[in-house]
C-alpha positions as a printed Julia matrix, in Angstrom:
203×3 Matrix{Float64}:
 -46.59  -49.27   -3.85
 -44.93  -50.73   -0.22
 -44.93  -48.24    2.47
 -41.33  -49.31    3.31
 -38.56  -49.52    0.97
 -36.35  -52.54    0.94
 -32.78  -51.99    2.64
 -29.98  -51.62    0.36
 -28.3   -55.28   -0.11
 -24.64  -55.27   -0.05
 -21.91  -52.61    0.56
 -21.8   -50.14   -2.55
 -18.59  -49.02   -3.52
 -17.54  -45.24   -2.89
 -18.83  -42.14   -4.93
 -15.85  -40.77   -6.77
 -16.12  -37.05   -8.12
 -13.55  -34.8   -10.01
 -14.65  -31.53   -8.97
 -12.68  -28.25  -10.82
 -13.21  -24.57   -9.03
 -12.68  -21.39  -11.31
 -10.98  -18.6    -9.36
  -7.55  -16.31   -8.98
  -4.43  -17.11   -7.07
  -1.85  -14.31   -6.95
  -4.08  -12.24   -9.48
  -3.84  -14.99  -12.21
  -6.57  -16.95  -13.52
  -6.72  -20.4   -12.07
  -8.34  -23.76  -11.66
  -8.22  -25.81   -8.73
  -8.95  -29.66   -8.85
  -9.69  -32.11   -6.22
 -11.01  -35.76   -5.86
 -13.93  -36.44   -3.84
 -14.34  -39.75   -2.74
 -17.13  -40.49   -0.42
 -17.88  -43.53    1.09
 -21.43  -44.28    2.64
 -22.43  -47.09    5.39
 -25.31  -47.74    7.91
 -24.17  -47.98   11.52
 -25.95  -51.4    11.62
 -23.08  -52.57    8.92
 -20.43  -52.29   11.67
 -21.69  -55.35   13.04
 -20.56  -57.13    9.8
 -16.96  -57.78   10.23
 -16.25  -57.82    6.6
 -17.88  -54.66    6.19
 -15.97  -53.19    9.55
 -12.72  -54.05    7.97
 -13.6   -52.37    4.53
 -14.56  -49.36    6.26
 -11.36  -49.03    8.46
  -9.31  -49.16    5.15
 -11.31  -46.17    3.94
 -10.85  -44.28    7.56
  -6.94  -44.94    7.16
  -6.81  -42.6     4.05
  -9.96  -40.44    5.0
  -9.66  -36.47    5.02
 -12.66  -36.4     6.68
 -15.46  -38.26    8.69
 -19.13  -37.51    8.69
 -21.62  -38.83   11.05
 -25.05  -38.2    10.68
 -27.17  -38.37   13.71
 -31.12  -38.79   13.87
 -32.19  -36.83   16.77
 -35.6   -38.43   17.09
 -33.39  -41.71   18.26
 -32.28  -39.73   21.13
 -34.22  -40.89   24.29
 -34.15  -37.26   25.97
 -35.86  -35.71   22.45
 -37.97  -38.44   21.69
 -39.56  -37.28   25.2
 -40.13  -34.02   23.92
 -41.82  -34.86   20.5
 -45.41  -36.17   20.18
 -45.57  -39.63   19.68
 -47.21  -39.78   16.13
 -44.26  -37.92   14.98
 -41.64  -40.42   15.97
 -40.2   -43.12   14.01
 -39.7   -46.71   15.45
 -36.79  -47.04   18.06
 -33.72  -48.03   15.99
 -31.58  -50.3    18.71
 -28.42  -49.18   16.69
 -29.38  -45.62   16.14
 -27.94  -44.27   19.49
 -25.27  -41.76   18.69
 -22.95  -43.02   21.54
 -23.3   -46.39   19.86
 -22.64  -45.72   16.41
 -19.65  -43.42   17.31
 -18.32  -46.11   19.86
 -18.53  -48.65   17.34
 -16.55  -46.75   14.82
 -13.75  -46.02   17.21
 -13.71  -49.59   18.47
 -12.76  -50.72   14.71
 -10.3   -47.98   14.66
  -8.34  -49.2    18.04
  -8.73  -52.81   16.87
  -7.43  -52.15   13.63
  -4.29  -50.02   15.23
  -5.5   -46.77   12.97
  -5.72  -44.99   16.59
  -3.99  -45.85   19.56
  -6.28  -46.82   22.19
  -7.91  -43.99   24.28
  -5.91  -41.49   22.0
  -8.0   -38.92   20.2
  -8.69  -39.58   16.34
  -7.0   -36.47   14.3
  -8.89  -36.99   11.22
 -11.54  -33.66   10.74
 -14.75  -35.41   11.7
 -18.27  -33.82   11.25
 -21.46  -34.67   13.62
 -24.48  -33.8    11.76
 -27.85  -33.73   13.03
 -30.54  -34.16   10.6
 -34.37  -33.51   10.44
 -33.67  -30.22   11.71
 -37.21  -29.09   10.44
 -38.96  -31.34   12.64
 -37.0   -30.11   15.72
 -37.69  -26.75   14.78
 -41.59  -27.3    14.12
 -41.69  -28.79   17.46
 -39.98  -25.9    19.41
 -36.84  -27.52   20.11
 -34.87  -25.43   17.7
 -36.27  -21.73   18.04
 -37.18  -19.98   15.17
 -34.6   -16.95   15.77
 -31.55  -19.18   16.13
 -28.97  -19.2    13.41
 -29.63  -22.6    11.6
 -33.13  -20.98   10.45
 -31.54  -18.18    8.73
 -30.34  -18.3     5.18
 -26.92  -17.4     5.15
 -24.65  -18.4     2.37
 -20.84  -18.97    2.05
 -19.97  -16.47   -0.85
 -16.46  -16.72   -2.43
 -14.86  -18.01    0.36
 -15.89  -20.22    3.52
 -17.08  -18.13    6.27
 -15.3   -19.34    9.44
 -17.31  -17.01   11.49
 -20.22  -18.62   10.2
 -18.88  -22.05   11.14
 -17.84  -21.23   14.45
 -21.58  -20.05   15.37
 -23.12  -23.13   13.72
 -20.68  -25.25   16.09
 -21.64  -23.69   18.91
 -25.34  -23.57   18.31
 -25.44  -27.26   17.14
 -22.8   -28.26   19.65
 -25.21  -26.77   22.5
 -28.04  -28.56   21.34
 -26.09  -32.05   21.34
 -24.97  -31.28   24.82
 -28.61  -30.62   26.17
 -30.13  -33.92   24.7
 -27.05  -36.28   25.09
 -24.14  -35.31   27.0
 -22.59  -38.43   26.97
 -22.61  -38.04   23.14
 -21.17  -34.84   23.46
 -18.33  -35.57   25.76
 -17.43  -38.71   23.63
 -17.04  -36.5    20.6
 -15.04  -33.92   22.51
 -12.51  -36.56   24.04
 -12.05  -38.89   21.09
 -11.93  -35.99   18.1
  -9.14  -33.81   18.4
 -10.8   -31.93   15.18
 -14.43  -31.97   15.22
 -17.45  -29.67   14.34
 -21.09  -29.99   14.86
 -23.89  -28.91   12.23
 -27.59  -29.2    11.51
 -29.28  -30.27    8.39
 -32.66  -30.9     7.11
 -34.21  -32.46    3.77
 -36.63  -29.63    3.51
 -34.15  -26.39    3.89
 -33.28  -24.49    6.9
 -34.93  -21.11    6.41
 -38.89  -21.47    7.57
 -41.5   -20.98    5.31
 -43.05  -17.39    5.53
 -46.19  -18.77    4.19
């Protein structure tokens, strides 16, 4: 079996889900439905004019945008992590470049006026937070390591704490990316995720 999987060929269509939530509204049992359409594209795809134009078509009607940022591609972080843990450098993986490419396409297509902030809600998500924790870059007593959940409603206090904590890390590791997000997105938040879960293993 090859060590590296081949890159996806072509551009996949959006994933579309019809979600129904059970609950009550003004004391009555009500079902609420929402159509969730997810369009996923890699940062390097923005170099393809056809893919970039298609992406902008979706952004025109998007309810939100999510940037997945690999912190192990940030030079400041790479200097703090043992070399054997690091993936190869991706010349297109710099967060400032990823965000800048998206904004360039939005401005070129007149979706947003030049030098004006984007009003669509934006989530900037740091991946591989378990690696950062294991290397001491996220302290064990920080919020991301707690097993807190949103029960029955979205916990805005928890959201604000997470946004503040992850925003603090982004500011430390890439001040330029942090300033770009703050100046170009009027509605934004920072999050952290991991494929292995957030809570540290007690064993």
